[in-house]
Amino acid sequence: MTTFGRDAHGDGGNGRGGEGDGGGGLRRDVYDDVIVGGGHNGLVAAAYLARAGRSVLVLERLGHTGGAAVSTRPFAGVDARLSRYSYLVSLLPAKIVRDLGLDFAVRRRAVSSYTPAERGGRPGGLLVGADEGRTRESFARLTGSEREYDSWRAFYGTVRQVAGKVFPTLTEPLPTRAQLRDRIGDEEAWRMLFEEPLGRAVEEHFADDLVRGVVLTDGLIGTFADAHAPSLAQNRCFLYHVIGGGTGDWDVPVGGMGALTDALAGAARAAGAHIATGHEVLRIDTDGTGTEPAEVVFRTATGEGRVAARTVLVNASPRALAELLGQEPLSPPAEGAQLKVNMLLRRLPRLRDTSVDPREAFGGTFHIAEGYAELARAHAEAAAGELPSVPPSEIYCHSLTDPTILGPELVEQGYQTLTLFGLHTPARLFEKDNQGTREVLLTATLAQLDAHLAEPITDCLAFDADGRPCIEAKTPLDLERELRLPGGNIFHRELSWPYRDADAGDAGAFGTGRWGVETPYPNVLLCGAGAVRGGGVSGVPGHNAAMAALGR
């Protein structure tokens, strides 16, 4: 059994790159658990298993832990720590925070969303969530009556009831479809969310095109689908975006997303887990019975090594897991379909709609070109192989809710961060010329934002130490290259329903069984976003894989 030379602990996901602590290599020949990948789910699993008294080794390819849940300073010489890839928290159960004793907090955004719109030749918009009275008034001003607001309350009242029933099941053994249906106990809600395309419910409940679009967007974040897609991919995406915490609220992580993975890495180490960065796993060898330890082969800067494990937990995509096991590649991955843009501004831009303070408009989700018809047109154009002529997107200003991500001088001077998430931009559109297409799409996307501003957004950008504007954009192909997300898909594969279909014939699948993380190999588990009930920053697959490893 060869060993590696350093115990490179890394820096817990803050993006600076771990230097290691010179710990002297492997601590044993056989570990109870080896975790492949130090993203947030792998760290959750490591912390739970180590706290149960097991010997745990985490092997991470990069020089730091955290995966996509990291905080970095992307702009040279600028003291701004951005959640560079993932950026909001909804699906992380408070149970995991409590169980692991995490020093981690989130803050609620004061506003849910603002959607600019021009009606009657005058700029205006829909402001949701500032308070009930202002929200009702905003709906009435936009649509001419209170009917849409009443429908909004009724629709989301039903959704919230479903969320309250479904969310607690995410950290329980995987229910069957029938069990989850019985638990929800509302046949109309089940039909609306689980059986019929989301577009039907949206059209049944709402008449206004803009309101319809705002509702639909939760079904399209990172998912390339039409409102009426028979696959119901949009329904599954919608469900995961509205069940978080049992309420559907989306919160800002205090200190940025890296604060979460810092806390997780600290909890894992404090419990005795051994974290080694700069160790790329190449292969997993298992006899397929689980009676003998599996062997994990890895590569470092100085050569190859191997370590044995009674259980291997893989915090990577199902496609990557198949490759590590030497299997034939799975079918082509479900491609990602998003543009991620990070910006630092010297000040928030002024709005054409002067009835809303920019701090309110950007304090929640700022929807751009996301009317119902606009979303349908953008999807149809992208499906035909063309960039959307009016690219839809939405913006979040995290520094309004959590100014700690900015240095004190930047806060004093009024600097703010903006994160833009573009929809309906599948990976296929970038295959011929990723860089050129990225630039064209970024220009078109910012132009749609500018249409609602009283000044160009580029006039508000800060500059880094080298005089470059503080803006960066990531396509699905960029995410595939940087984070090894298959097809740039932020969920690793298409999102699954949060239940097990007893009639689906799960034999041979990755991410099934009692906890939704099992594989055909008894001593190999899937603990990444591609597990059943994976996707998003939740820690749920890590928790569930740990429970499966512990035989619970």
XYZ file of N, CA and C in Angstrom, residues 148-284:
411
model
N -54.984 39.174 -9.705
C -53.733 38.435 -9.835
C -53.066 38.244 -8.472
N -53.167 39.254 -7.626
C -52.571 39.115 -6.298
C -53.302 38.047 -5.482
N -54.613 38.006 -5.582
C -55.367 36.968 -4.878
C -54.998 35.584 -5.402
N -54.828 35.474 -6.710
C -54.411 34.193 -7.291
C -53.005 33.828 -6.842
N -52.157 34.831 -6.751
C -50.778 34.616 -6.283
C -50.778 34.037 -4.874
N -51.560 34.644 -4.002
C -51.632 34.173 -2.618
C -52.178 32.751 -2.545
N -53.198 32.457 -3.343
C -53.784 31.113 -3.315
C -52.799 30.075 -3.862
N -52.149 30.410 -4.976
C -51.204 29.469 -5.599
C -50.044 29.167 -4.659
N -49.423 30.216 -4.137
C -48.262 29.992 -3.280
C -48.654 29.496 -1.887
N -49.909 29.695 -1.511
C -50.383 29.061 -0.291
C -50.383 27.554 -0.437
N -50.837 27.074 -1.601
C -50.803 25.633 -1.879
C -49.374 25.130 -1.961
N -48.530 25.874 -2.657
C -47.131 25.473 -2.801
C -46.453 25.379 -1.436
N -46.732 26.327 -0.557
C -46.104 26.323 0.765
C -46.573 25.124 1.591
N -47.830 24.752 1.459
C -48.311 23.568 2.168
C -47.584 22.315 1.684
N -47.365 22.211 0.376
C -46.614 21.074 -0.166
C -45.175 21.110 0.344
N -44.567 22.296 0.350
C -43.195 22.422 0.829
C -43.061 21.940 2.261
N -44.032 22.300 3.101
C -43.986 21.899 4.500
C -44.065 20.395 4.688
N -44.685 19.698 3.731
C -44.789 18.243 3.802
C -43.573 17.555 3.180
N -43.035 18.127 2.102
C -41.968 17.454 1.352
C -40.594 17.688 1.963
N -40.314 18.916 2.396
C -38.945 19.233 2.808
C -38.421 18.328 3.927
N -39.214 18.029 4.960
C -38.676 17.151 6.012
C -38.298 15.761 5.516
N -38.879 15.316 4.395
C -38.567 13.965 3.904
C -37.182 13.884 3.279
N -36.564 15.024 2.962
C -35.287 14.992 2.256
C -34.183 14.343 3.081
N -34.287 14.394 4.401
C -33.272 13.779 5.259
C -33.818 12.529 5.956
N -34.865 11.958 5.383
C -35.414 10.690 5.841
C -35.190 9.641 4.758
N -35.327 8.342 5.085
C -35.259 7.335 4.019
C -36.211 7.697 2.883
N -35.810 7.416 1.670
C -36.538 7.843 0.481
C -37.936 7.230 0.435
N -38.977 8.063 0.418
C -40.328 7.502 0.337
C -40.633 7.020 -1.077
N -41.600 6.144 -1.195
C -42.093 5.778 -2.521
C -42.991 6.903 -3.028
N -43.332 6.811 -4.273
C -44.222 7.821 -4.860
C -45.556 7.844 -4.118
N -46.087 6.658 -3.852
C -47.380 6.582 -3.167
C -47.292 7.141 -1.757
N -46.191 6.881 -1.058
C -46.033 7.394 0.296
C -45.959 8.915 0.313
N -45.232 9.491 -0.642
C -45.133 10.947 -0.675
C -46.479 11.572 -1.046
N -47.184 10.931 -1.960
C -48.514 11.437 -2.352
C -49.464 11.439 -1.161
N -49.430 10.366 -0.380
C -50.276 10.298 0.810
C -49.858 11.351 1.836
N -48.558 11.577 1.952
C -48.072 12.541 2.937
C -48.524 13.956 2.578
N -48.499 14.279 1.287
C -48.969 15.603 0.854
C -50.464 15.736 1.088
N -51.214 14.689 0.774
C -52.627 14.655 1.114
C -53.488 15.680 0.416
N -53.097 16.107 -0.774
C -53.866 17.107 -1.524
C -53.773 16.719 -2.990
N -54.821 16.088 -3.498
C -54.797 15.560 -4.861
C -54.679 16.665 -5.905
N -55.301 17.815 -5.647
C -55.204 18.916 -6.605
C -53.768 19.435 -6.678
N -53.125 19.575 -5.521
C -51.732 20.025 -5.500
C -50.826 18.981 -6.146
N -51.093 17.715 -5.895
C -50.278 16.657 -6.506
C -50.378 16.700 -8.025
N -51.602 16.847 -8.525
C -51.789 16.934 -9.974
C -51.048 18.124 -10.545
N -51.163 19.263 -9.877
C -50.596 20.512 -10.376
C -49.080 20.462 -10.443
N -48.437 19.850 -9.445
C -46.982 19.897 -9.350
C -46.292 18.632 -9.824
N -46.942 17.486 -9.722
C -46.268 16.215 -9.973
C -46.735 15.479 -11.228
N -47.875 15.873 -11.797
C -48.413 15.077 -12.901
C -48.608 15.848 -14.198
N -48.912 17.134 -14.125
C -49.175 17.916 -15.321
C -48.095 18.965 -15.516
N -47.779 19.311 -16.770
C -46.757 20.332 -17.001
C -47.046 21.617 -16.238
N -46.003 22.198 -15.688
C -46.137 23.399 -14.869
C -46.861 24.515 -15.606
N -46.657 24.594 -16.925
C -47.308 25.644 -17.702
C -48.812 25.632 -17.568
N -49.400 24.448 -17.409
C -50.858 24.380 -17.272
C -51.306 25.063 -15.981
N -50.611 24.795 -14.885
C -50.975 25.423 -13.613
C -50.772 26.931 -13.671
N -49.672 27.352 -14.287
C -49.394 28.784 -14.391
C -50.506 29.484 -15.176
N -50.927 28.884 -16.274
C -51.959 29.502 -17.111
C -53.338 29.430 -16.465
N -53.578 28.390 -15.666
C -54.860 28.283 -14.980
C -54.996 29.327 -13.877
N -53.902 29.641 -13.210
C -53.962 30.515 -12.041
C -53.766 31.996 -12.376
N -53.026 32.293 -13.447
C -52.648 33.688 -13.708
C -52.986 34.088 -15.134
N -53.358 35.346 -15.302
C -53.709 35.868 -16.627
C -52.650 36.797 -17.177
N -51.922 37.486 -16.310
C -50.952 38.476 -16.754
C -49.661 37.803 -17.207
N -49.162 38.208 -18.363
C -47.965 37.576 -18.935
C -46.749 37.745 -18.038
N -46.584 38.930 -17.462
C -45.415 39.167 -16.614
C -45.481 38.325 -15.342
N -46.646 38.258 -14.728
C -46.806 37.456 -13.512
C -46.560 35.991 -13.827
N -47.088 35.524 -14.931
C -46.844 34.137 -15.331
C -45.351 33.851 -15.461
N -44.635 34.787 -16.056
C -43.204 34.582 -16.251
C -42.445 34.531 -14.949
N -42.805 35.397 -13.998
C -42.133 35.397 -12.699
C -42.323 34.047 -12.009
N -43.513 33.488 -12.091
C -43.769 32.181 -11.480
C -42.962 31.090 -12.174
N -42.935 31.116 -13.497
C -42.278 30.049 -14.256
C -40.776 30.004 -14.036
N -40.149 31.143 -13.748
C -38.682 31.152 -13.689
C -38.119 30.145 -12.692
N -38.823 29.878 -11.601
C -38.323 28.903 -10.638
C -38.260 27.498 -11.222
N -38.933 27.281 -12.327
C -38.863 25.976 -12.992
C -37.794 25.903 -14.060
N -37.037 27.003 -14.236
C -36.082 27.054 -15.346
C -34.650 27.328 -14.902
N -34.401 27.534 -13.623
C -33.051 27.846 -13.165
C -32.137 26.648 -13.406
N -31.241 26.768 -14.379
C -30.333 25.677 -14.695
C -30.970 24.531 -15.448
N -32.221 24.699 -15.853
C -32.959 23.623 -16.538
C -33.455 24.126 -17.879
N -33.107 23.428 -18.938
C -33.528 23.842 -20.274
C -34.812 23.105 -20.631
N -35.931 23.773 -20.433
C -37.229 23.141 -20.665
C -38.260 24.202 -20.987
N -39.288 23.792 -21.698
C -40.435 24.643 -21.981
C -41.461 24.470 -20.865
N -42.327 25.444 -20.712
C -43.339 25.376 -19.658
C -44.219 24.143 -19.788
N -44.406 23.660 -21.017
C -45.292 22.517 -21.257
C -44.526 21.250 -21.631
N -43.257 21.174 -21.296
C -42.461 19.989 -21.637
C -43.069 18.740 -21.008
N -43.320 17.695 -21.797
C -43.927 16.476 -21.238
C -43.005 15.733 -20.278
N -41.698 16.016 -20.325
C -40.764 15.365 -19.396
C -40.971 15.805 -17.957
N -41.619 16.964 -17.763
C -41.840 17.582 -16.451
C -40.537 17.977 -15.774
N -39.465 18.145 -16.560
C -38.210 18.624 -15.976
C -38.423 19.972 -15.305
N -39.268 20.810 -15.887
C -39.549 22.121 -15.317
C -40.289 21.990 -13.985
N -41.133 20.973 -13.842
C -41.833 20.754 -12.572
C -40.866 20.356 -11.473
N -39.935 19.466 -11.796
C -38.981 19.026 -10.783
C -38.098 20.186 -10.341
N -37.662 20.993 -11.309
C -36.856 22.163 -10.978
C -37.655 23.130 -10.102
N -38.894 23.371 -10.456
C -39.749 24.257 -9.671
C -39.881 23.739 -8.244
N -40.110 22.445 -8.102
C -40.312 21.873 -6.776
C -39.117 22.130 -5.874
N -37.903 21.897 -6.386
C -36.716 22.098 -5.560
C -36.485 23.568 -5.242
N -37.017 24.448 -6.060
C -36.824 25.878 -5.804
C -37.873 26.468 -4.879
N -38.907 25.702 -4.539
C -39.959 26.276 -3.689
C -40.165 25.517 -2.376
N -39.410 24.435 -2.142
C -39.642 23.658 -0.920
C -38.631 23.968 0.179
N -37.594 24.744 -0.107
C -36.508 24.958 0.844
C -36.982 25.402 2.218
N -36.513 24.714 3.245
C -36.856 25.054 4.613
C -38.315 24.852 4.949
N -39.070 24.253 4.009
C -40.502 24.110 4.206
C -41.271 25.372 3.897
N -40.567 26.412 3.456
C -41.211 27.699 3.156
C -40.920 28.187 1.744
N -39.798 27.744 1.164
C -39.389 28.212 -0.144
C -38.551 29.465 -0.129
N -38.241 29.978 1.058
C -37.444 31.209 1.148
C -35.995 30.936 0.742
N -35.431 31.898 0.007
C -34.032 31.833 -0.393
C -33.242 32.854 0.406
N -32.160 32.395 1.026
C -31.401 33.234 1.937
C -29.970 33.447 1.453
N -29.364 34.505 1.970
C -27.992 34.859 1.625
C -27.059 34.315 2.709
N -26.027 33.531 2.338
C -25.090 33.029 3.343
C -24.190 34.143 3.857
N -24.143 34.323 5.165
C -23.321 35.371 5.753
C -21.844 35.008 5.573
N -21.089 35.931 4.965
C -19.694 35.663 4.677
C -19.473 34.997 3.335
N -20.561 34.792 2.563
C -20.438 34.141 1.263
C -20.515 32.633 1.385
N -20.622 31.973 0.238
C -20.802 30.527 0.239
C -19.603 29.798 0.835
N -18.420 30.394 0.725
C -17.245 29.763 1.313
C -17.326 29.643 2.816
N -18.138 30.495 3.460
C -18.302 30.394 4.911
C -18.934 29.060 5.289
N -19.839 28.567 4.438
C -20.453 27.271 4.706
C -19.425 26.152 4.602
N -18.647 26.145 3.528
C -17.695 25.045 3.372
C -16.525 25.168 4.336
N -16.179 26.380 4.748
C -15.208 26.542 5.829
C -15.720 25.846 7.093
N -16.991 26.118 7.424
C -17.572 25.536 8.627
C -17.655 24.021 8.524
N -18.017 23.515 7.358
C -18.117 22.068 7.174
C -16.751 21.401 7.278
N -15.742 21.991 6.623
C -14.402 21.421 6.706
C -13.900 21.437 8.141
N -14.184 22.516 8.865
C -13.775 22.589 10.255
C -14.457 21.543 11.109
N -15.755 21.318 10.871
C -16.492 20.303 11.627
C -15.957 18.910 11.333
N -15.619 18.644 10.053
C -15.093 17.324 9.693
C -13.745 17.084 10.363
N -12.865 18.079 10.300
C -11.541 17.919 10.925
C -11.649 17.785 12.436
N -12.522 18.597 13.040
C -12.663 18.544 14.490
C -13.135 17.170 14.952
N -13.889 16.484 14.106
C -14.368 15.149 14.447
C -13.338 14.060 14.134
N -12.235 14.444 13.476
C -11.171 13.478 13.201
C -10.994 13.090 11.753
N -11.782 13.665 10.848
C -11.617 13.341 9.428
C -10.304 13.915 8.906
N -9.723 13.233 7.964
C -8.447 13.620 7.351
C -8.758 14.138 5.946
N -8.433 15.388 5.650
C -8.754 16.006 4.362
C -7.463 16.253 3.597
N -7.378 15.709 2.394
C -6.179 15.852 1.568
C -6.551 16.507 0.246
N -6.081 17.727 0.017
C -6.303 18.399 -1.254
C -5.157 18.075 -2.203
N -5.359 18.410 -3.481
C -4.337 18.104 -4.479
C -4.207 16.622 -4.754
N -5.261 15.865 -4.516
C -5.278 14.410 -4.721
C -6.438 14.054 -5.649
N -6.119 13.774 -6.886
C -7.130 13.470 -7.901
C -7.359 11.967 -7.969
N -8.579 11.538 -7.723
C -8.904 10.111 -7.779
C -9.033 9.686 -9.234
N -8.353 8.574 -9.550
C -8.313 8.066 -10.923
C -9.200 6.842 -11.117
N -9.338 6.041 -10.065
C -10.018 4.758 -10.248
C -10.507 4.233 -8.899
N -11.619 3.517 -8.948
C -12.124 2.806 -7.783
C -12.212 1.330 -8.154
